[in-house]
Coordinates of C-alpha atoms in Angstrom, one line a residue:
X732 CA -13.2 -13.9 -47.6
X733 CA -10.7 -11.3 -48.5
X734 CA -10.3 -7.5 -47.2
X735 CA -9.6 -5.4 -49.5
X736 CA -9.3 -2.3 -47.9
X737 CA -9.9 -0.9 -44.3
X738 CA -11.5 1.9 -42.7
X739 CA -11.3 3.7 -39.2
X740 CA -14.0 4.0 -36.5
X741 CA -15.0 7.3 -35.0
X742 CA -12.7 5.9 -32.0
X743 CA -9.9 5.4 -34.2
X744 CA -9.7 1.9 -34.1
X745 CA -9.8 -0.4 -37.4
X746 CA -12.9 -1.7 -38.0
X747 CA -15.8 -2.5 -40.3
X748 CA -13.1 -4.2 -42.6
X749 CA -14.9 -4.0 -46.2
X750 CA -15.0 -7.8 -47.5
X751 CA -15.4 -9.3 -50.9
X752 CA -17.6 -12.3 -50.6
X753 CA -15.9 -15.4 -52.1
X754 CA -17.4 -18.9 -51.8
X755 CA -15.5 -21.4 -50.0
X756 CA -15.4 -24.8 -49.3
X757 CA -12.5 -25.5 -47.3
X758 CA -10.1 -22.5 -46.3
X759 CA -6.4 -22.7 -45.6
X760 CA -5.4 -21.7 -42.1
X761 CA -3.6 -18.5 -43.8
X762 CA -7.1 -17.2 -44.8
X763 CA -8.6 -17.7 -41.5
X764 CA -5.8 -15.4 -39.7
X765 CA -6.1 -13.1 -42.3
X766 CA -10.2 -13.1 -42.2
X767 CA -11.1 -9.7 -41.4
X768 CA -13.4 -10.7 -38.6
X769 CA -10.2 -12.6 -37.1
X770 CA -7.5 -9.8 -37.6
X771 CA -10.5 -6.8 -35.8
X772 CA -11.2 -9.1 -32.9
X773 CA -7.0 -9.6 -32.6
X774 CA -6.8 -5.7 -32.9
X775 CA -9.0 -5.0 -30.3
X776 CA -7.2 -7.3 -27.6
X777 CA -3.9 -5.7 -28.9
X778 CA -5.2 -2.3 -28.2
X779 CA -7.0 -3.1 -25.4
X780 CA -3.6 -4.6 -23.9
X781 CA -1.5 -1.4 -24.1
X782 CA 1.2 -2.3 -24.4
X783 CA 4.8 -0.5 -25.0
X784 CA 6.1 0.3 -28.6
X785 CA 8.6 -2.3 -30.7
X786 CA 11.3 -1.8 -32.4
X787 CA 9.6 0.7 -34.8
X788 CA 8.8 2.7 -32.2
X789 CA 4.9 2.8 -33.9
X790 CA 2.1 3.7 -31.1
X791 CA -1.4 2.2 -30.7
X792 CA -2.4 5.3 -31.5
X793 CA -0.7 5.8 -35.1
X794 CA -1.6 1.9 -36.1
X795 CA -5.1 2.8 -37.6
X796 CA -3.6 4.8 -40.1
X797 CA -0.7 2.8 -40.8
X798 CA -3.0 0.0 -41.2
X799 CA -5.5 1.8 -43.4
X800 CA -2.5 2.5 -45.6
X801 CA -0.3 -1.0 -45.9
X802 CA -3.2 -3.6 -44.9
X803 CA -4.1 -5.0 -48.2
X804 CA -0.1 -5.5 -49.1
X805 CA 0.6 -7.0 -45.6
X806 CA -2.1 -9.2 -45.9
X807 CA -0.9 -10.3 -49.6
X808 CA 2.2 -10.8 -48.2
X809 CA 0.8 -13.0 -45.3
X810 CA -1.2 -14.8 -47.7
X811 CA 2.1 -15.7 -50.3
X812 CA 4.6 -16.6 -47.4
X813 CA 6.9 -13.5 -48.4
X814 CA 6.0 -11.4 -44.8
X815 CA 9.0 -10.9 -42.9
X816 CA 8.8 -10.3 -39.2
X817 CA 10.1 -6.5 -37.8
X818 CA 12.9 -7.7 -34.6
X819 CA 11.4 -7.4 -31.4
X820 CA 12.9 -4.9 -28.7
X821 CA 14.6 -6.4 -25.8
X822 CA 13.4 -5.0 -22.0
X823 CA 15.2 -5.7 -19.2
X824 CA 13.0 -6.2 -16.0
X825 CA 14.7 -6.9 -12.5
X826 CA 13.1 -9.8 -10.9
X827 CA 12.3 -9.8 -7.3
X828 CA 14.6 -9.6 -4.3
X829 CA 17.5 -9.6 -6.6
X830 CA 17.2 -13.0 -8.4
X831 CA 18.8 -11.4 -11.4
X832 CA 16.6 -10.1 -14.9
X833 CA 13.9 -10.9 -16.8
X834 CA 14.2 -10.6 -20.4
X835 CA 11.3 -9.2 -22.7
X836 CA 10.7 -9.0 -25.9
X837 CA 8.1 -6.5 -27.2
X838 CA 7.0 -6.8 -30.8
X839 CA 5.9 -3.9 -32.9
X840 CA 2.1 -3.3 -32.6
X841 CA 1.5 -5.0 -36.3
X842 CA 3.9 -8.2 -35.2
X843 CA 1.6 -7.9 -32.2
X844 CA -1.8 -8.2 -34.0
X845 CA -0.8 -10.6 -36.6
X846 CA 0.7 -12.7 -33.8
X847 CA -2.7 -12.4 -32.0
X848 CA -4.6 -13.8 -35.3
X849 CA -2.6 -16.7 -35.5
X850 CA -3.2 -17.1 -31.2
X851 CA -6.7 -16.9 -32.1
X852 CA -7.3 -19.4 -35.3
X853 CA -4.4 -22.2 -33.5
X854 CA -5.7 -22.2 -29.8
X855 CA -9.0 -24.5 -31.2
X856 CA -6.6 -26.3 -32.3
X857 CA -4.7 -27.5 -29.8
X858 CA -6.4 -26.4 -26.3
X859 CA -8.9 -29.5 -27.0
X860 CA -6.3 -31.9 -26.3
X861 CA -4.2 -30.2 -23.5
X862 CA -4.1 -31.8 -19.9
X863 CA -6.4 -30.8 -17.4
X864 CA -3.7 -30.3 -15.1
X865 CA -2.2 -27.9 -17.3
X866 CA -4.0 -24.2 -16.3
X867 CA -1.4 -21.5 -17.2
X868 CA -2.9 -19.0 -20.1
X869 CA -5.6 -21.4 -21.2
X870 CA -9.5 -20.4 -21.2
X871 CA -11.7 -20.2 -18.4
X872 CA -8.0 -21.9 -16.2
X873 CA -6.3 -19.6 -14.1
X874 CA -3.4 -19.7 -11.0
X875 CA -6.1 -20.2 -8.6
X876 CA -7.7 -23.3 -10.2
X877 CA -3.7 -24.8 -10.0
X878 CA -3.8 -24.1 -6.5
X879 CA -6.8 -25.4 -6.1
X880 CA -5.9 -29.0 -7.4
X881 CA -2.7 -28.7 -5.5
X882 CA -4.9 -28.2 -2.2
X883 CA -7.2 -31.8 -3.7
X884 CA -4.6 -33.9 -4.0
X885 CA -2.7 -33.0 -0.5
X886 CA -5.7 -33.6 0.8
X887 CA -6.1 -36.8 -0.8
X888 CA -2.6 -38.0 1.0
X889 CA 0.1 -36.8 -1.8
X890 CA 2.0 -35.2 0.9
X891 CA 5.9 -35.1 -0.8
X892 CA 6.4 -32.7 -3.6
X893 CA 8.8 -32.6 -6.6
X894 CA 8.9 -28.8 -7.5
X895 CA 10.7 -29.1 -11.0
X896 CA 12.5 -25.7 -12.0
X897 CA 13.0 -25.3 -15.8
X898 CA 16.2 -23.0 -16.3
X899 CA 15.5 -19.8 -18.5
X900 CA 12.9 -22.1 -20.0
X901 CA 11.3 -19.0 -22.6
X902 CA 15.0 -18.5 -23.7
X903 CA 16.0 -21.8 -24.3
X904 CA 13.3 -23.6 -26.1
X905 CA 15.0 -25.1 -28.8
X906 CA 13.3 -24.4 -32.5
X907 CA 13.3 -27.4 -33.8
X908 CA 11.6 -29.8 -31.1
X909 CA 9.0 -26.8 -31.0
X910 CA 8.2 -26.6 -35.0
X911 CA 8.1 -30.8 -34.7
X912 CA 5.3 -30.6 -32.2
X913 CA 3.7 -27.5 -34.0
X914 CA 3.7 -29.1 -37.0
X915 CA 2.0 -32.5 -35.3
X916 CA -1.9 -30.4 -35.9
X917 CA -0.6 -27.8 -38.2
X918 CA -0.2 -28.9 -41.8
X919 CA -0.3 -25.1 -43.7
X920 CA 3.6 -25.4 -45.0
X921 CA 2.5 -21.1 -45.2
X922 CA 2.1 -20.9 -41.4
X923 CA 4.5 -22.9 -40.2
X924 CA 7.3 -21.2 -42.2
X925 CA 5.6 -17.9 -40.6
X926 CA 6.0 -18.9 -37.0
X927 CA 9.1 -20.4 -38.2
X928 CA 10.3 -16.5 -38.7
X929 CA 9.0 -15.2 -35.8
X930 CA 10.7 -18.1 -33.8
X931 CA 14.3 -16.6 -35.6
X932 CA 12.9 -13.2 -35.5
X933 CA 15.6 -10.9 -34.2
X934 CA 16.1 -8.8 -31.2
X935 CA 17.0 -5.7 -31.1
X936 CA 19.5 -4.2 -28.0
X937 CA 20.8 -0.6 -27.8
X938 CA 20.3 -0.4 -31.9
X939 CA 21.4 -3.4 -32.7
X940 CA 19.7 -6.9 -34.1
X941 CA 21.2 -9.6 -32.8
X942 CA 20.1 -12.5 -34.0
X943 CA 18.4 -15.5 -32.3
X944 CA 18.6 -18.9 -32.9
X945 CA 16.6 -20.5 -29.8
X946 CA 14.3 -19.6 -27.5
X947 CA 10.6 -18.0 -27.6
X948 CA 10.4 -14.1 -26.2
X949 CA 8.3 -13.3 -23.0
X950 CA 6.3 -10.9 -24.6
X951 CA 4.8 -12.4 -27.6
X952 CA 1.1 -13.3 -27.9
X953 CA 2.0 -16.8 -29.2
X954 CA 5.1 -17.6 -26.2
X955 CA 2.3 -18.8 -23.9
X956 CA 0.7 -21.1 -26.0
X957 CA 4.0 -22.3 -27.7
X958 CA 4.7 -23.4 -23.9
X959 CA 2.1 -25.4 -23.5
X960 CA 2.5 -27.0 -26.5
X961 CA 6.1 -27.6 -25.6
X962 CA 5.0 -29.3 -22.4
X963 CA 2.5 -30.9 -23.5
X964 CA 4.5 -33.9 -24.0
X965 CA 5.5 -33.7 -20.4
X966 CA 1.7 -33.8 -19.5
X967 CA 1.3 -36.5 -21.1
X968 CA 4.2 -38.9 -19.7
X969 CA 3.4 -38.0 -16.4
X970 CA -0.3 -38.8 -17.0
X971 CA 0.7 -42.0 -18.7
X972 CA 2.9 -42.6 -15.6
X973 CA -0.5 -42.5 -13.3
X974 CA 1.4 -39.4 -11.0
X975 CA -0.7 -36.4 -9.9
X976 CA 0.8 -33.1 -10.9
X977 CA -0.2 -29.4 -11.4
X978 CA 1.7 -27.1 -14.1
X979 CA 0.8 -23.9 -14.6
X980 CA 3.4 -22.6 -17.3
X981 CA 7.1 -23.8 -16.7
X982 CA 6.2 -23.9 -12.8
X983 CA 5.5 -27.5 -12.1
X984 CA 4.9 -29.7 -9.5
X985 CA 4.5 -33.4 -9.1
X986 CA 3.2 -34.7 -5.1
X987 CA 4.1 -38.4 -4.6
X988 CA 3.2 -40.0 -1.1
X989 CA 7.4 -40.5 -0.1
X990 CA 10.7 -39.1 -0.5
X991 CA 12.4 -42.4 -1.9
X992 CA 9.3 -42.0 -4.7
X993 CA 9.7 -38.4 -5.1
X994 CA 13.5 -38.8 -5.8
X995 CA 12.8 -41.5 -8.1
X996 CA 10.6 -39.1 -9.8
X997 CA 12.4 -36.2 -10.0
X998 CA 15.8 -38.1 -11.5
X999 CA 13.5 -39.9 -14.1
X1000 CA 11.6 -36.5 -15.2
X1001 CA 15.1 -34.5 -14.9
X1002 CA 16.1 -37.2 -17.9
X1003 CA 13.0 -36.9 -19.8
X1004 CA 13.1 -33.1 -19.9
X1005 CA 16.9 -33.3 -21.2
X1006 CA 16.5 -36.0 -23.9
X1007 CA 13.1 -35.6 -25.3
X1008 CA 12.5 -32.1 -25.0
X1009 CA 15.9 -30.6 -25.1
X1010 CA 15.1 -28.6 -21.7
X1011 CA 17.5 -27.8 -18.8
X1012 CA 16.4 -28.5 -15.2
X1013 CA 17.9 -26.1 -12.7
X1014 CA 19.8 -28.4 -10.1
X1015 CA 19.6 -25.4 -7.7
X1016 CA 16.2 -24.9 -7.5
X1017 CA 14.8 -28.0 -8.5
X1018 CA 13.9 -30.2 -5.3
X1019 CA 11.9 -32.6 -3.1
X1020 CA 10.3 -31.6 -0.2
X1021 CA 7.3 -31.7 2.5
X1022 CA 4.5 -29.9 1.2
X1023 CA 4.9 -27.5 4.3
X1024 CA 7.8 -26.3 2.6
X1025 CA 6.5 -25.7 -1.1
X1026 CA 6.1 -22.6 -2.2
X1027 CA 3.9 -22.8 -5.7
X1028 CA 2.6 -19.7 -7.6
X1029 CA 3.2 -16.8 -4.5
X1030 CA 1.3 -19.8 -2.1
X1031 CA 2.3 -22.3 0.8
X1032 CA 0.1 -24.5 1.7
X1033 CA -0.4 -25.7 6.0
X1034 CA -2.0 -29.0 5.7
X1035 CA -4.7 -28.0 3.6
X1036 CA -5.1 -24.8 3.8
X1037 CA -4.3 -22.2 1.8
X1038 CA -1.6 -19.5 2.7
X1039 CA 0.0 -16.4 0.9
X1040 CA 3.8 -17.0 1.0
X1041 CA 5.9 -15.2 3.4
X1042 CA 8.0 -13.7 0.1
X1043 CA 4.6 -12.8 -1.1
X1044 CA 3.4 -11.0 1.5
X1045 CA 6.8 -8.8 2.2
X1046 CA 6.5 -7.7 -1.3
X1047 CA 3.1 -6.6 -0.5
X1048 CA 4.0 -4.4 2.3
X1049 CA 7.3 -3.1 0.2
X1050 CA 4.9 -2.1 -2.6
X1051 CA 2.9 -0.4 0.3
X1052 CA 6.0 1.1 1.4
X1053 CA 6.3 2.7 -2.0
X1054 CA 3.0 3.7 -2.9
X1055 CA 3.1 5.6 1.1
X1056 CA 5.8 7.2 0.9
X1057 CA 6.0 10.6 2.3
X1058 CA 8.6 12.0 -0.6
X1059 CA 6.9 10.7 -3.7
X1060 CA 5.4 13.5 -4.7
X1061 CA 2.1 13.2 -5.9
X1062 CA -1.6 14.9 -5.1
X1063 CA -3.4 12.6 -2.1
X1064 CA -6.1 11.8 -4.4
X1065 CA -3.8 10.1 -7.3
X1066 CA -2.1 8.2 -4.5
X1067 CA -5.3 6.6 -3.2
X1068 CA -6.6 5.8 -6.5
X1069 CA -3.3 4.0 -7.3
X1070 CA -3.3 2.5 -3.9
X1071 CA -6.7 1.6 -4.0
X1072 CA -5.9 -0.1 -7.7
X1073 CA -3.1 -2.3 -6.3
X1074 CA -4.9 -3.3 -3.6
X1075 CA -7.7 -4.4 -5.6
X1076 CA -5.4 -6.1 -7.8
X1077 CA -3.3 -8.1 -4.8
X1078 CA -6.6 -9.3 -2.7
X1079 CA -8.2 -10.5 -6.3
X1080 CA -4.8 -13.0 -6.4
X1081 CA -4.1 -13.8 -2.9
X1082 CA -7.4 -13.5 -0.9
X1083 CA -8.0 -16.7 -1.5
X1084 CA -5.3 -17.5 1.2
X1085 CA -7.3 -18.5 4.4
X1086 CA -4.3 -16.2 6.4
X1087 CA -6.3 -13.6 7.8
X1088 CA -4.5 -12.5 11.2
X1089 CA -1.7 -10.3 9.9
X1090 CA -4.9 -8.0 8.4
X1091 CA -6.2 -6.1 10.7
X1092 CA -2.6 -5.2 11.8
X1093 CA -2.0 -4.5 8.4
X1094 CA -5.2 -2.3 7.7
X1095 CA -4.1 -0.2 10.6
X1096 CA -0.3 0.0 9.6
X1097 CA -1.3 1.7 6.0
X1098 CA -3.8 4.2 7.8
X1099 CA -0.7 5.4 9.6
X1100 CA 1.2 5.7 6.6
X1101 CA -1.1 7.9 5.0
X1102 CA -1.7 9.9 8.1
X1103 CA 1.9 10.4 7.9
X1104 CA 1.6 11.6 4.0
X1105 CA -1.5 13.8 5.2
X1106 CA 0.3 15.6 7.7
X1107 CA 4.0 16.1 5.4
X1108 CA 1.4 17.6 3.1
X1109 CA -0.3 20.3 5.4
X1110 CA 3.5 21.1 6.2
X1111 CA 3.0 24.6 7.9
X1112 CA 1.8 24.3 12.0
X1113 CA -1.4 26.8 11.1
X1114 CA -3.0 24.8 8.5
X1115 CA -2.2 21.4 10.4
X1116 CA -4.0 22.9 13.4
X1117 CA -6.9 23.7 11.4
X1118 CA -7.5 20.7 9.5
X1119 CA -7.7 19.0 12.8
X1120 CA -9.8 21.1 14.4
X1121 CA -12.1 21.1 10.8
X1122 CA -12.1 17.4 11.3
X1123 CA -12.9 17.2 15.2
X1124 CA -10.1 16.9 16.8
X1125 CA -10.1 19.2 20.4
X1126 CA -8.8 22.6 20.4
X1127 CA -5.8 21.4 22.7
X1128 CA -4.5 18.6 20.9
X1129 CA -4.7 20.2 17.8
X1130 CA -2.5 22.9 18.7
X1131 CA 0.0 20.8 20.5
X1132 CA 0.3 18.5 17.7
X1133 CA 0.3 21.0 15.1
X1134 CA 3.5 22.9 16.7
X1135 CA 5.0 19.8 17.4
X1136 CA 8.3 19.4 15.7
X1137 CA 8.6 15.8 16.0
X1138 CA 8.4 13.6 13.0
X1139 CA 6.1 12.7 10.5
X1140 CA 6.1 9.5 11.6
X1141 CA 5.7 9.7 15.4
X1142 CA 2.9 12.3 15.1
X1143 CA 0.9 10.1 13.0
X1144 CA 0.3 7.8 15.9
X1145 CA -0.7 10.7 18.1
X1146 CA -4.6 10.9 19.6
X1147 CA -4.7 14.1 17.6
X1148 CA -4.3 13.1 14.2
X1149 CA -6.2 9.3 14.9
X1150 CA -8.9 11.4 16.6
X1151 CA -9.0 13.8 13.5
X1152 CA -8.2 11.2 10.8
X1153 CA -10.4 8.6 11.6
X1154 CA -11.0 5.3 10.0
X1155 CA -14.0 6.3 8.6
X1156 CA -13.0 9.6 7.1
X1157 CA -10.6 7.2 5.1
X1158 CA -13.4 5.7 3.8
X1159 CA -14.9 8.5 3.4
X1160 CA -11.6 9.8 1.3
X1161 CA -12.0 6.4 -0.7
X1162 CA -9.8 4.1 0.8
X1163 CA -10.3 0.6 0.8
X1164 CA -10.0 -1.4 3.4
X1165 CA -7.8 -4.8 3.1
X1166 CA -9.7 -6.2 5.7
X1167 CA -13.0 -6.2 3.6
X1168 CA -11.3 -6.8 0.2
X1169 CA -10.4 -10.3 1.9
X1170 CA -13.8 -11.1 3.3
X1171 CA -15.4 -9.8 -0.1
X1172 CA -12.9 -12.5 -2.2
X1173 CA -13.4 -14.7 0.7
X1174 CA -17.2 -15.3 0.1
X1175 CA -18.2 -13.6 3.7
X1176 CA -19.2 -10.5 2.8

């Protein structure tokens, strides 16, 4: 199959690729990226992804046309090994609690898709064969399901735990022991000098390409899967070694049943990580301890149970803090909507901890931030008194509250503005309640 030219979809988006039927026995893996049915489906996870511009600044939005225009030459080019990757744009985000940066690398929207192809043709490829203790960005595996086999084999008596720390592991893969283990299932000498680019692919800071000559950018469709087939290896010794052990990315933990074992471990994996697969172990960070005292993916565990870190959880309430706050100055109804959005988003990941006594405490402490919001908003003493007396607060404390000139944050506690903002006018308003989002994920409501 070939596309020879593309059109646009009342939406915008490219599709209904025209093809030219050509019979086929056996097709090269370069002509299955480049299949049109394989390059729409990686187009709409690209656009459905949204992410931020590359280095040619080039929208979501103005791709369709751009593709319309340059698709049959791109895909020429694909198809002859002469396509040459644009540099990828460097973003800086600061990592929590001030443990330094994160560095991006966002590729322009075409990189993006073509990347996405190749995710989508190689993934059959290799997923097959991947360890079932390996769940980070694989199909139908997620953070939970590591968790989950953490929580199995505690509770089968693995009660030591080497947490392994890989240092700066996306920016230090080395090429070459990647493209050797690539190029164990992939034979196309076209592809592999393709991901061979992208791998040496600059990156682009303040104007400037600098180039790089390690390393796989957070960022990229294919960095999560050139991960796991990176660490594969490691899966494997350890398997072959008989230990129990979870990875989910570079995050990996092995439980043993002592500390003189989990020492022994840790030494012997620390080697194998250095001379096999040319990876750095942070000494720092890298450590054996009681499984009381792990902390793996945002979790702890207490025996077998399941807990949301204590780190975890005071993000939580500073994100709260942020989306409450009295001076951000947004309409009532765009704050609860993105409240409500985190909130969603925070109890889908860590509900499954079985911690629920900090909630109601909590449930009641973000009423009486927005409370607090409410009343900054109605600013002037007449309309405050009448908004509580509209929502049934007495005559009395309305007025007393209203001409107060104590501060926001006091008066929110007051009988006045509980007995006029009630709990279930928030709900009313559209505010979720923690409290239920954890029962919901919990299974109990």
């Amino acid at each position: 199959m070939t596309i020879s030219d593309t059109t646009l979809n009342p939406d915008g988006g490219v599709g209904d690729w025209r093809m030219d039927m050509q019979p086929a026995l056996d097709l090269n893996l370069m002509a299955r990226i480049v299949d049109s049915a394989n390059v729409l489906q990686a187009w709409k996870r690209v656009k459905s992804n949204q992410g931020a511009p590359g280095s040619d600044g080039m929208s979501h939005e103005a791709f369709p046309d751009y593709a319309r225009e340059h698709w049959s030459r791109i895909r020429q080019s694909l198809l002859d090994g002469t396509y040459q990757p644009s540099s990828v744009r460097r973003v800086v985000i600061a990592k929590p609690q001030g443990k330094g940066d994160r560095l991006l690398g966002v590729p322009c929207v075409l990189d993006r898709v073509i990347q996405q192809a190749i995710l989508q043709v190689l993934s059959p490829i290799f997923e097959p064969s991947f360890s079932d203790s390996s769940y980070g960005s694989r199909p139908k595996r997620s953070a939970h399901g590591a968790i989950k086999q953490a929580k199995q084999i505690i509770k089968a008596g693995y009660r030591i735990c080497v947490d392994l720390d890989i240092e700066k592991f996306f920016d230090t893969v080395q090429h070459d022991t990647l493209m050797s283990r690539i190029a164990r299932k992939v034979k196309d000498k076209g592809l592999l000098k393709l991901i061979g680019r992208y791998l040496r692919a600059g990156v682009m800071v303040e104007g400037i390409v600098q180039v790089r000559e390690w390393g796989t950018p957070q960022g990229s469709p294919l960095s999560p899967l050139f991960a796991n087939v990176l660490l594969d290896d490691l899966d494997k010794e350890l398997e072959n070694r008989g230990h129990r052990f979870v990875r989910y990315m570079d995050d990996i933990v092995i439980l043993v049943k002592s500390s003189r074992a989990g020492n022994r471990v840790m030494a012997s994996i620390c080697r194998y990580l250095s001379q096999h697969l040319k990876l750095k172990v942070n000494p720092h960070k890298t450590q054996v301890v009681k499984v009381e005292s792990l902390e793996f993916l945002g979790f702890t565990f207490r025996g077998i149970r399941i807990f949301w870190s204590n780190q975890s959880f005071a993000d939580f309430k500073h994100r709260l803090r942020g989306l409450t706050s009295r001076s951000w100055g947004v309409s009532m109804d765009y704050r609860l909507e993105r409240l409500n959005k985190y909130l969603r988003g925070w109890m889908n990941y860590y509900g499954i901890s079985q911690y629920y006594e900090p909630i109601p405490e909590l449930d009641g402490w973000l009423r009486r931030r927005l409370r607090m919001c409410y009343w900054k908003q109605w600013k002037r003493p007449r309309r405050r008194i009448g908004k509580l007396l509209a929502l049934g607060t007495s005559r009395r404390h309305a007025i007393s509250t209203g001409l107060s000139r104590k501060g926001y944050w006091r008066l929110s506690k007051t009988l006045a503005t509980h007995s006029g903002m009630t709990n279930e006018w928030f709900k009313q308003q559209g505010l979720l309640s923690i409290r239920d989002l954890w029962m919901k994920v919990q299974g109990y409501a």
